[in-house]
Amino acid sequence: LVTAGPTKEYIDPIRFISNNSSGRQGYEIANSLAKFGIQTTLISGPSTLKKPENVNIVKVETAKEMYEETIKALPVDIAVCTAAVTDFRPEKYEKEKIKKNILNINLKQNIDILEFLSKNNSQRPKLVVGFAAETSNILKNAKEKKNRKHCDWIIANDVSKKEIGFGSEYNKVSIINGDQIEIIEKNLKSNVANKIAKKIIDSFA
Ligand code: CTP
């Protein structure tokens, strides 16, 4: 199971809260896993990318839908959460377009899908991999995130640099597994995905 892309949290029929995630790294990981012969489901938020071959794709818009589709996809052996899930949604969805005199919107926190998977005792995937999109103190913040969410590995990426991360074809990541840190130097997201998929498969050998 791979989650990818952003989610969109609607404020009213035409406005939403979201982020700039293209979904590319997740699509590439799903593609690599499928190429290595792993039966793969990709749960994707809004993305313009083409469906990878031999991958079962489920398209969603909101974090709630992504969570519900994740539950439906269980049980799985491997979960890779690359999605840039929008952390909050408006408390109230307005059915009519909001007029410009409204200046405040109350927000509610969305469920954390990675944390749910990692703490799901009855159907916990054998390997749960998270991503940590950070703009500063990359490794420190990523390690804290790994501990907080109880995933097995966390893959840290620096999203403050334009040439890697969100929207780019390239990425540079650090895979944190316990005290081990493996750096994958700047490379096409497809090559980074291949390395991640290979490492995942090797961990089952
Ligand atoms: N994640 C998730 N569900 C959420 C939020 C995040 O599954 N509601 C997952 C992401 O897919 C990623 C990891 O958690 O694997 C970390 O996401 P990130 O956006 O880096 O961190 P947040 O938990 O949102 O924390 P913060 O925004 O405070 O850095």
Tab-separated table of C-alpha atoms and ligand atoms in Angstrom:
chain	number	residue	atom	x	y	z
A	1	LEU	CA	0.000	0.000	0.000
A	2	VAL	CA	1.330	3.401	-0.982
A	3	THR	CA	-0.337	6.728	-0.156
A	4	ALA	CA	0.608	9.683	-2.323
A	5	GLY	CA	-0.170	13.229	-3.298
A	6	PRO	CA	-1.804	16.033	-1.389
A	7	THR	CA	-5.315	16.033	0.026
A	8	LYS	CA	-7.842	18.794	-0.513
A	9	GLU	CA	-9.969	19.973	2.384
A	10	TYR	CA	-12.939	21.966	1.135
A	11	ILE	CA	-14.006	25.206	2.816
A	12	ASP	CA	-16.934	25.810	0.463
A	13	PRO	CA	-17.813	24.488	-3.045
A	14	ILE	CA	-14.932	26.307	-4.715
A	15	ARG	CA	-12.263	26.824	-2.073
A	16	PHE	CA	-10.006	24.402	-0.316
A	17	ILE	CA	-6.862	23.986	1.808
A	18	SER	CA	-4.122	21.892	0.218
A	19	ASN	CA	-0.408	21.882	-0.559
A	20	ASN	CA	1.990	21.671	-3.482
A	21	SER	CA	2.709	17.939	-3.413
A	22	SER	CA	2.784	16.491	-6.935
A	23	GLY	CA	2.566	12.882	-5.723
A	24	ARG	CA	5.554	11.973	-7.887
A	25	GLN	CA	7.722	10.243	-5.284
A	26	GLY	CA	4.809	8.062	-4.172
A	27	TYR	CA	3.779	7.202	-7.744
A	28	GLU	CA	7.380	6.225	-8.500
A	29	ILE	CA	7.600	4.039	-5.390
A	30	ALA	CA	4.340	2.285	-6.327
A	31	ASN	CA	5.706	1.823	-9.848
A	32	SER	CA	9.004	0.362	-8.570
A	33	LEU	CA	7.305	-2.003	-6.123
A	34	ALA	CA	4.992	-3.267	-8.883
A	35	LYS	CA	7.980	-3.756	-11.221
A	36	PHE	CA	9.640	-5.855	-8.529
A	37	GLY	CA	6.505	-8.037	-8.554
A	38	ILE	CA	4.763	-6.685	-5.451
A	39	GLN	CA	0.966	-6.437	-5.664
A	40	THR	CA	0.532	-2.699	-5.108
A	41	THR	CA	-2.370	-0.402	-4.284
A	42	LEU	CA	-1.781	3.329	-4.632
A	43	ILE	CA	-4.170	5.599	-2.762
A	44	SER	CA	-3.701	8.975	-4.343
A	45	GLY	CA	-4.902	12.463	-3.565
A	46	PRO	CA	-5.413	14.867	-6.505
A	47	SER	CA	-2.500	14.484	-8.918
A	48	THR	CA	-2.030	14.951	-12.649
A	49	LEU	CA	0.405	12.037	-12.906
A	50	LYS	CA	-0.295	8.982	-15.035
A	51	LYS	CA	-1.296	5.792	-13.265
A	52	PRO	CA	1.722	3.492	-12.964
A	53	GLU	CA	1.385	0.205	-14.832
A	54	ASN	CA	0.227	-2.849	-12.900
A	55	VAL	CA	-0.770	-0.767	-9.895
A	56	ASN	CA	-4.281	-0.706	-8.475
A	57	ILE	CA	-5.056	2.996	-8.067
A	58	VAL	CA	-7.701	4.513	-5.783
A	59	LYS	CA	-8.255	8.242	-6.231
A	60	VAL	CA	-9.406	10.363	-3.298
A	61	GLU	CA	-9.660	14.036	-2.463
A	62	THR	CA	-9.818	14.463	1.295
A	63	ALA	CA	-7.801	13.065	4.209
A	64	LYS	CA	-10.964	11.362	5.473
A	65	GLU	CA	-11.388	9.563	2.137
A	66	MET	CA	-7.705	8.575	2.120
A	67	TYR	CA	-8.081	7.122	5.614
A	68	GLU	CA	-11.265	5.227	4.682
A	69	GLU	CA	-9.650	3.752	1.555
A	70	THR	CA	-6.586	2.794	3.602
A	71	ILE	CA	-8.781	0.805	5.977
A	72	LYS	CA	-10.461	-0.915	3.005
A	73	ALA	CA	-7.067	-1.900	1.579
A	74	LEU	CA	-5.972	-3.721	4.756
A	75	PRO	CA	-4.451	-6.153	5.496
A	76	VAL	CA	-1.179	-5.411	3.688
A	77	ASP	CA	2.412	-6.468	4.331
A	78	ILE	CA	3.998	-3.128	3.492
A	79	ALA	CA	2.690	0.420	3.857
A	80	VAL	CA	4.591	3.396	2.473
A	81	CYS	CA	2.996	6.723	3.409
A	82	THR	CA	4.320	9.374	1.072
A	83	ALA	CA	1.119	11.440	1.015
A	84	ALA	CA	1.287	15.071	2.057
A	85	VAL	CA	-1.971	14.733	3.941
A	86	THR	CA	-3.405	18.138	4.806
A	87	ASP	CA	-3.134	18.277	8.580
A	88	PHE	CA	-6.361	20.180	9.154
A	89	ARG	CA	-9.765	20.669	7.641
A	90	PRO	CA	-12.352	23.405	8.161
A	91	GLU	CA	-14.587	22.567	11.114
A	92	LYS	CA	-17.614	23.430	9.031
A	93	TYR	CA	-18.098	23.008	5.287
A	94	GLU	CA	-20.169	25.874	3.881
A	95	LYS	CA	-22.561	24.672	1.168
A	96	GLU	CA	-22.720	28.134	-0.367
A	97	LYS	CA	-19.723	30.154	-1.479
A	98	ILE	CA	-18.448	32.175	1.485
A	99	LYS	CA	-18.729	35.929	1.087
A	100	LYS	CA	-15.625	38.012	1.521
A	101	ASN	CA	-16.668	39.521	4.831
A	102	ILE	CA	-15.882	36.218	6.615
A	103	LEU	CA	-12.259	36.366	7.744
A	104	ASN	CA	-11.873	33.472	10.160
A	105	ILE	CA	-12.141	29.752	9.575
A	106	ASN	CA	-12.014	27.280	12.458
A	107	LEU	CA	-9.904	24.212	11.752
A	108	LYS	CA	-9.980	20.628	13.032
A	109	GLN	CA	-7.077	18.210	12.908
A	110	ASN	CA	-7.271	15.341	10.410
A	111	ILE	CA	-6.555	11.765	11.420
A	112	ASP	CA	-2.950	10.688	10.978
A	113	ILE	CA	-2.967	7.723	8.581
A	114	LEU	CA	0.663	6.756	9.166
A	115	GLU	CA	0.193	6.752	12.931
A	116	PHE	CA	-3.037	4.776	12.588
A	117	LEU	CA	-1.253	2.102	10.509
A	118	SER	CA	1.730	1.924	12.870
A	119	LYS	CA	-0.427	1.530	15.953
A	120	ASN	CA	-2.977	-0.800	14.384
A	121	ASN	CA	-2.223	-3.919	16.399
A	122	SER	CA	-4.614	-6.338	14.751
A	123	GLN	CA	-3.734	-5.447	11.162
A	124	ARG	CA	-0.383	-3.712	11.443
A	125	PRO	CA	1.598	-4.065	8.212
A	126	LYS	CA	4.897	-5.914	8.744
A	127	LEU	CA	6.747	-2.823	7.528
A	128	VAL	CA	5.424	0.713	7.914
A	129	VAL	CA	7.438	3.440	6.200
A	130	GLY	CA	6.752	7.129	6.692
A	131	PHE	CA	8.109	10.230	5.020
A	132	ALA	CA	9.133	13.373	6.830
A	133	ALA	CA	8.866	16.563	4.836
A	134	GLU	CA	11.043	19.045	6.701
A	135	THR	CA	12.398	22.520	6.048
A	136	SER	CA	14.939	22.651	8.925
A	137	ASN	CA	16.714	20.298	11.394
A	138	ILE	CA	15.825	17.572	8.903
A	139	LEU	CA	17.241	14.475	10.640
A	140	LYS	CA	16.341	15.540	14.172
A	141	ASN	CA	12.748	16.365	13.236
A	142	ALA	CA	12.414	13.197	11.169
A	143	LYS	CA	13.640	10.998	14.053
A	144	GLU	CA	11.182	12.660	16.398
A	145	LYS	CA	8.399	12.064	13.889
A	146	LYS	CA	9.377	8.393	13.598
A	147	ASN	CA	9.224	7.966	17.373
A	148	ARG	CA	5.958	9.845	17.675
A	149	LYS	CA	4.234	7.884	14.926
A	150	HIS	CA	5.808	4.466	15.687
A	151	CYS	CA	6.637	3.627	12.078
A	152	ASP	CA	9.560	1.277	11.298
A	153	TRP	CA	11.455	3.561	8.927
A	154	ILE	CA	11.133	7.215	8.178
A	155	ILE	CA	12.441	8.763	5.001
A	156	ALA	CA	13.471	12.364	5.523
A	157	ASN	CA	13.424	14.866	2.727
A	158	ASP	CA	14.272	18.521	2.676
A	159	VAL	CA	11.364	20.348	1.086
A	160	SER	CA	12.915	23.790	1.517
A	161	LYS	CA	15.042	23.412	-1.634
A	162	LYS	CA	13.413	23.951	-5.005
A	163	GLU	CA	15.651	21.495	-6.878
A	164	ILE	CA	14.573	18.561	-4.690
A	165	GLY	CA	11.315	17.706	-2.981
A	166	PHE	CA	7.857	19.120	-3.741
A	167	GLY	CA	7.186	19.624	-7.442
A	168	SER	CA	10.678	18.600	-8.560
A	169	GLU	CA	11.667	15.544	-10.621
A	170	TYR	CA	14.577	15.042	-8.230
A	171	ASN	CA	14.886	14.087	-4.616
A	172	LYS	CA	17.560	13.496	-2.012
A	173	VAL	CA	16.488	11.484	1.004
A	174	SER	CA	17.789	9.887	4.187
A	175	ILE	CA	16.291	6.577	5.226
A	176	ILE	CA	16.236	6.304	9.018
A	177	ASN	CA	15.897	2.801	10.435
A	178	GLY	CA	16.755	2.665	14.143
A	179	ASP	CA	20.275	4.075	14.492
A	180	GLN	CA	21.063	3.455	10.835
A	181	ILE	CA	20.843	6.285	8.353
A	182	GLU	CA	21.227	5.642	4.632
A	183	ILE	CA	21.517	8.657	2.378
A	184	ILE	CA	20.284	8.440	-1.200
A	185	GLU	CA	22.054	11.281	-2.980
A	186	LYS	CA	20.223	13.629	-5.350
A	187	ASN	CA	18.759	11.572	-8.135
A	188	LEU	CA	15.631	11.336	-10.287
A	189	LYS	CA	12.631	10.434	-8.120
A	190	SER	CA	12.279	7.255	-10.207
A	191	ASN	CA	15.820	6.177	-9.244
A	192	VAL	CA	15.280	7.129	-5.606
A	193	ALA	CA	12.068	5.053	-5.719
A	194	ASN	CA	13.914	2.040	-7.129
A	195	LYS	CA	16.458	2.200	-4.321
A	196	ILE	CA	13.732	2.511	-1.684
A	197	ALA	CA	11.714	-0.361	-3.200
A	198	LYS	CA	14.816	-2.566	-3.373
A	199	LYS	CA	15.657	-1.834	0.263
A	200	ILE	CA	12.080	-2.681	1.268
A	201	ILE	CA	12.192	-5.989	-0.601
A	202	ASP	CA	15.660	-6.844	0.756
A	203	SER	CA	14.355	-6.320	4.292
A	204	PHE	CA	11.956	-9.229	3.718
A	205	ALA	CA	14.669	-11.549	2.384
B	1	CTP	N1	0.798	11.581	7.516
B	1	CTP	C1	-0.368	10.850	7.468
B	1	CTP	N2	-1.544	11.428	7.842
B	1	CTP	C2	-1.574	12.704	8.262
B	1	CTP	C3	-0.382	13.473	8.311
B	1	CTP	C4	0.798	12.884	7.912
B	1	CTP	O1	-0.334	9.669	7.084
B	1	CTP	N3	-2.730	13.246	8.625
B	1	CTP	C5	2.077	10.919	7.165
B	1	CTP	C6	2.696	11.374	5.866
B	1	CTP	O2	2.214	10.615	4.783
B	1	CTP	C7	4.172	11.113	6.155
B	1	CTP	C8	4.297	11.387	7.649
B	1	CTP	O3	2.992	11.229	8.177
B	1	CTP	O4	4.505	9.774	5.945
B	1	CTP	C9	4.840	12.722	8.035
B	1	CTP	O5	4.139	13.740	7.386
B	1	CTP	P1	4.607	15.238	7.529
B	1	CTP	O6	3.694	16.111	6.727
B	1	CTP	O7	6.085	15.351	7.314
B	1	CTP	O8	4.404	15.508	9.077
B	1	CTP	P2	3.174	15.879	9.954
B	1	CTP	O9	2.752	14.690	10.722
B	1	CTP	O10	2.124	16.542	9.132
B	1	CTP	O11	3.840	16.903	10.988
B	1	CTP	P3	4.278	18.429	10.779
B	1	CTP	O12	3.360	19.004	9.721
B	1	CTP	O13	4.046	18.993	12.125
B	1	CTP	O14	5.723	18.421	10.360
